[in-house]
Amino acid sequence: MNNMEVLYRQVIMDHYKNPRNKGLVQDELYKTIHIKNPTCGDDITVQSKISNGVVEDVRHDGTGCSICCSSASVMSETLLGKSVDDAIKIKDAYINMLTNKEYDEEVELEEAVAYTGVRKFPARIKCASIAWKAFEGTLDESE
Ligand code: ZN
């Protein structure tokens, strides 16, 4: 492994062991989406609270592999406080990066860049994207 791969692995393991923004809330201002990935057993729920075009809060909970659970934590921390427009840009760039599509490299992926190595493991791409897809789903529900 080169230095970047070591660093990326550390980011992933840190978020897996100490997940940020974990735990759901009972609040009708939050939109909630639940997604399962049967091939791996990942089971993730994501909540977002959008206010005045800003991602005011992101929560997540669930069970799954280290890639899935850590990426939910990274997603929540990366998108928290961003405008909805920026959150969508980051989400699109991240998903496209993972799936080897063209993406806007000007978009700052922050710690989510740690998942670049997942591209080499097609079976794990869904694990790394499920929480982001769930977040996307929470936006669809709010007009
Ligand atoms: Zn998984």
Tab-separated table of C-alpha atoms and ligand atoms in Angstrom:
chain	number	residue	atom	x	y	z
A	1	MET	CA	0.000	0.000	0.000
A	2	ASN	CA	1.223	3.496	-0.686
A	3	ASN	CA	0.910	6.335	1.801
A	4	MET	CA	-2.406	7.580	0.452
A	5	GLU	CA	-3.943	4.139	0.746
A	6	VAL	CA	-2.782	3.903	4.354
A	7	LEU	CA	-4.241	7.321	5.085
A	8	TYR	CA	-7.535	6.459	3.392
A	9	ARG	CA	-7.801	3.221	5.332
A	10	GLN	CA	-7.247	5.167	8.556
A	11	VAL	CA	-10.073	7.569	7.686
A	12	ILE	CA	-12.423	4.659	6.977
A	13	MET	CA	-11.537	2.772	10.157
A	14	ASP	CA	-11.795	5.929	12.268
A	15	HIS	CA	-15.327	6.611	11.031
A	16	TYR	CA	-16.245	2.953	11.434
A	17	LYS	CA	-15.097	2.884	15.062
A	18	ASN	CA	-16.287	6.385	15.977
A	19	PRO	CA	-19.232	7.174	13.746
A	20	ARG	CA	-20.280	10.825	13.611
A	21	ASN	CA	-23.929	11.904	13.655
A	22	LYS	CA	-25.112	8.384	14.414
A	23	GLY	CA	-28.559	7.725	15.836
A	24	LEU	CA	-31.968	8.664	14.493
A	25	VAL	CA	-34.250	11.368	15.850
A	26	GLN	CA	-38.001	11.511	16.165
A	27	ASP	CA	-38.785	14.799	14.507
A	28	GLU	CA	-41.196	15.471	11.694
A	29	LEU	CA	-38.839	18.075	10.209
A	30	TYR	CA	-36.547	15.200	9.210
A	31	LYS	CA	-37.036	13.122	6.067
A	32	THR	CA	-36.146	9.491	6.534
A	33	ILE	CA	-35.037	6.909	3.969
A	34	HIS	CA	-34.188	3.286	4.650
A	35	ILE	CA	-32.136	1.217	2.169
A	36	LYS	CA	-30.936	-2.366	2.299
A	37	ASN	CA	-28.147	-3.974	0.320
A	38	PRO	CA	-29.026	-7.670	0.412
A	39	THR	CA	-25.793	-8.836	-1.212
A	40	CYS	CA	-23.794	-7.632	1.792
A	41	GLY	CA	-26.376	-7.329	4.562
A	42	ASP	CA	-26.028	-3.567	4.815
A	43	ASP	CA	-29.099	-1.945	6.306
A	44	ILE	CA	-28.952	1.821	6.578
A	45	THR	CA	-31.367	4.566	7.517
A	46	VAL	CA	-30.534	8.188	6.767
A	47	GLN	CA	-32.350	11.291	7.935
A	48	SER	CA	-31.846	14.830	6.756
A	49	LYS	CA	-33.203	18.125	7.948
A	50	ILE	CA	-33.236	20.811	5.284
A	51	SER	CA	-33.903	24.393	6.214
A	52	ASN	CA	-33.695	27.431	3.923
A	53	GLY	CA	-31.801	25.455	1.304
A	54	VAL	CA	-29.170	24.276	3.774
A	55	VAL	CA	-28.467	20.771	5.069
A	56	GLU	CA	-28.998	21.586	8.722
A	57	ASP	CA	-28.634	18.065	10.030
A	58	VAL	CA	-27.851	14.566	8.769
A	59	ARG	CA	-28.386	11.472	10.907
A	60	HIS	CA	-27.778	7.826	10.136
A	61	ASP	CA	-28.149	4.463	11.794
A	62	GLY	CA	-27.957	0.857	10.795
A	63	THR	CA	-25.774	-2.170	10.477
A	64	GLY	CA	-23.439	-3.391	7.799
A	65	CYS	CA	-19.873	-3.780	6.718
A	66	SER	CA	-17.121	-1.324	7.586
A	67	ILE	CA	-17.307	0.336	4.161
A	68	CYS	CA	-21.041	0.914	4.461
A	69	CYS	CA	-21.145	2.104	8.081
A	70	SER	CA	-18.079	4.318	7.794
A	71	SER	CA	-19.272	5.897	4.564
A	72	ALA	CA	-22.567	6.851	6.246
A	73	SER	CA	-20.558	8.695	8.878
A	74	VAL	CA	-18.300	10.359	6.293
A	75	MET	CA	-21.344	11.319	4.217
A	76	SER	CA	-23.043	12.945	7.207
A	77	GLU	CA	-19.957	14.921	8.162
A	78	THR	CA	-19.188	15.954	4.585
A	79	LEU	CA	-22.700	17.210	3.805
A	80	LEU	CA	-23.636	18.760	7.129
A	81	GLY	CA	-23.895	22.535	6.854
A	82	LYS	CA	-23.606	22.561	3.057
A	83	SER	CA	-26.200	24.180	0.832
A	84	VAL	CA	-28.487	21.631	-0.796
A	85	ASP	CA	-26.989	22.578	-4.182
A	86	ASP	CA	-23.448	21.895	-2.964
A	87	ALA	CA	-24.537	18.682	-1.223
A	88	ILE	CA	-25.984	17.406	-4.504
A	89	LYS	CA	-22.809	18.368	-6.378
A	90	ILE	CA	-20.642	16.527	-3.853
A	91	LYS	CA	-22.957	13.508	-3.871
A	92	ASP	CA	-22.949	13.348	-7.688
A	93	ALA	CA	-19.165	13.719	-7.895
A	94	TYR	CA	-18.693	11.024	-5.259
A	95	ILE	CA	-21.056	8.513	-6.908
A	96	ASN	CA	-19.545	9.164	-10.343
A	97	MET	CA	-16.022	8.834	-8.943
A	98	LEU	CA	-16.964	5.488	-7.372
A	99	THR	CA	-18.548	4.142	-10.524
A	100	ASN	CA	-15.660	5.248	-12.741
A	101	LYS	CA	-17.707	7.853	-14.550
A	102	GLU	CA	-16.582	11.313	-15.401
A	103	TYR	CA	-16.973	13.646	-12.459
A	104	ASP	CA	-16.248	17.236	-11.615
A	105	GLU	CA	-12.804	17.111	-10.031
A	106	GLU	CA	-13.206	20.693	-8.831
A	107	VAL	CA	-15.727	19.451	-6.281
A	108	GLU	CA	-14.122	19.032	-2.870
A	109	LEU	CA	-14.951	15.516	-1.696
A	110	GLU	CA	-13.281	16.068	1.684
A	111	GLU	CA	-12.894	12.794	3.567
A	112	ALA	CA	-15.100	10.980	1.064
A	113	VAL	CA	-12.032	10.892	-1.176
A	114	ALA	CA	-10.893	8.003	1.053
A	115	TYR	CA	-13.224	5.719	-0.900
A	116	THR	CA	-11.438	6.098	-4.233
A	117	GLY	CA	-9.864	2.668	-3.682
A	118	VAL	CA	-13.314	1.050	-3.572
A	119	ARG	CA	-13.500	1.461	-7.370
A	120	LYS	CA	-11.214	-1.540	-7.647
A	121	PHE	CA	-13.754	-3.726	-5.860
A	122	PRO	CA	-17.042	-3.647	-7.783
A	123	ALA	CA	-18.853	-5.671	-5.123
A	124	ARG	CA	-18.143	-2.925	-2.566
A	125	ILE	CA	-19.261	0.035	-4.643
A	126	LYS	CA	-22.829	-0.397	-3.463
A	127	CYS	CA	-21.601	-0.534	0.143
A	128	ALA	CA	-19.807	2.783	-0.301
A	129	SER	CA	-22.720	4.491	-2.041
A	130	ILE	CA	-25.794	3.218	-0.166
A	131	ALA	CA	-25.782	5.943	2.511
A	132	TRP	CA	-25.309	8.628	-0.151
A	133	LYS	CA	-28.194	7.195	-2.171
A	134	ALA	CA	-30.321	7.247	0.961
A	135	PHE	CA	-29.418	10.897	1.503
A	136	GLU	CA	-30.388	11.606	-2.095
A	137	GLY	CA	-33.725	9.945	-1.357
A	138	THR	CA	-34.387	12.240	1.579
A	139	LEU	CA	-34.054	15.215	-0.772
A	140	ASP	CA	-36.500	13.756	-3.293
A	141	GLU	CA	-39.226	13.736	-0.682
A	142	SER	CA	-38.814	17.370	0.169
A	143	GLU	CA	-40.328	19.049	-2.871
B	1	ZN	ZN	-21.423	-3.695	2.627
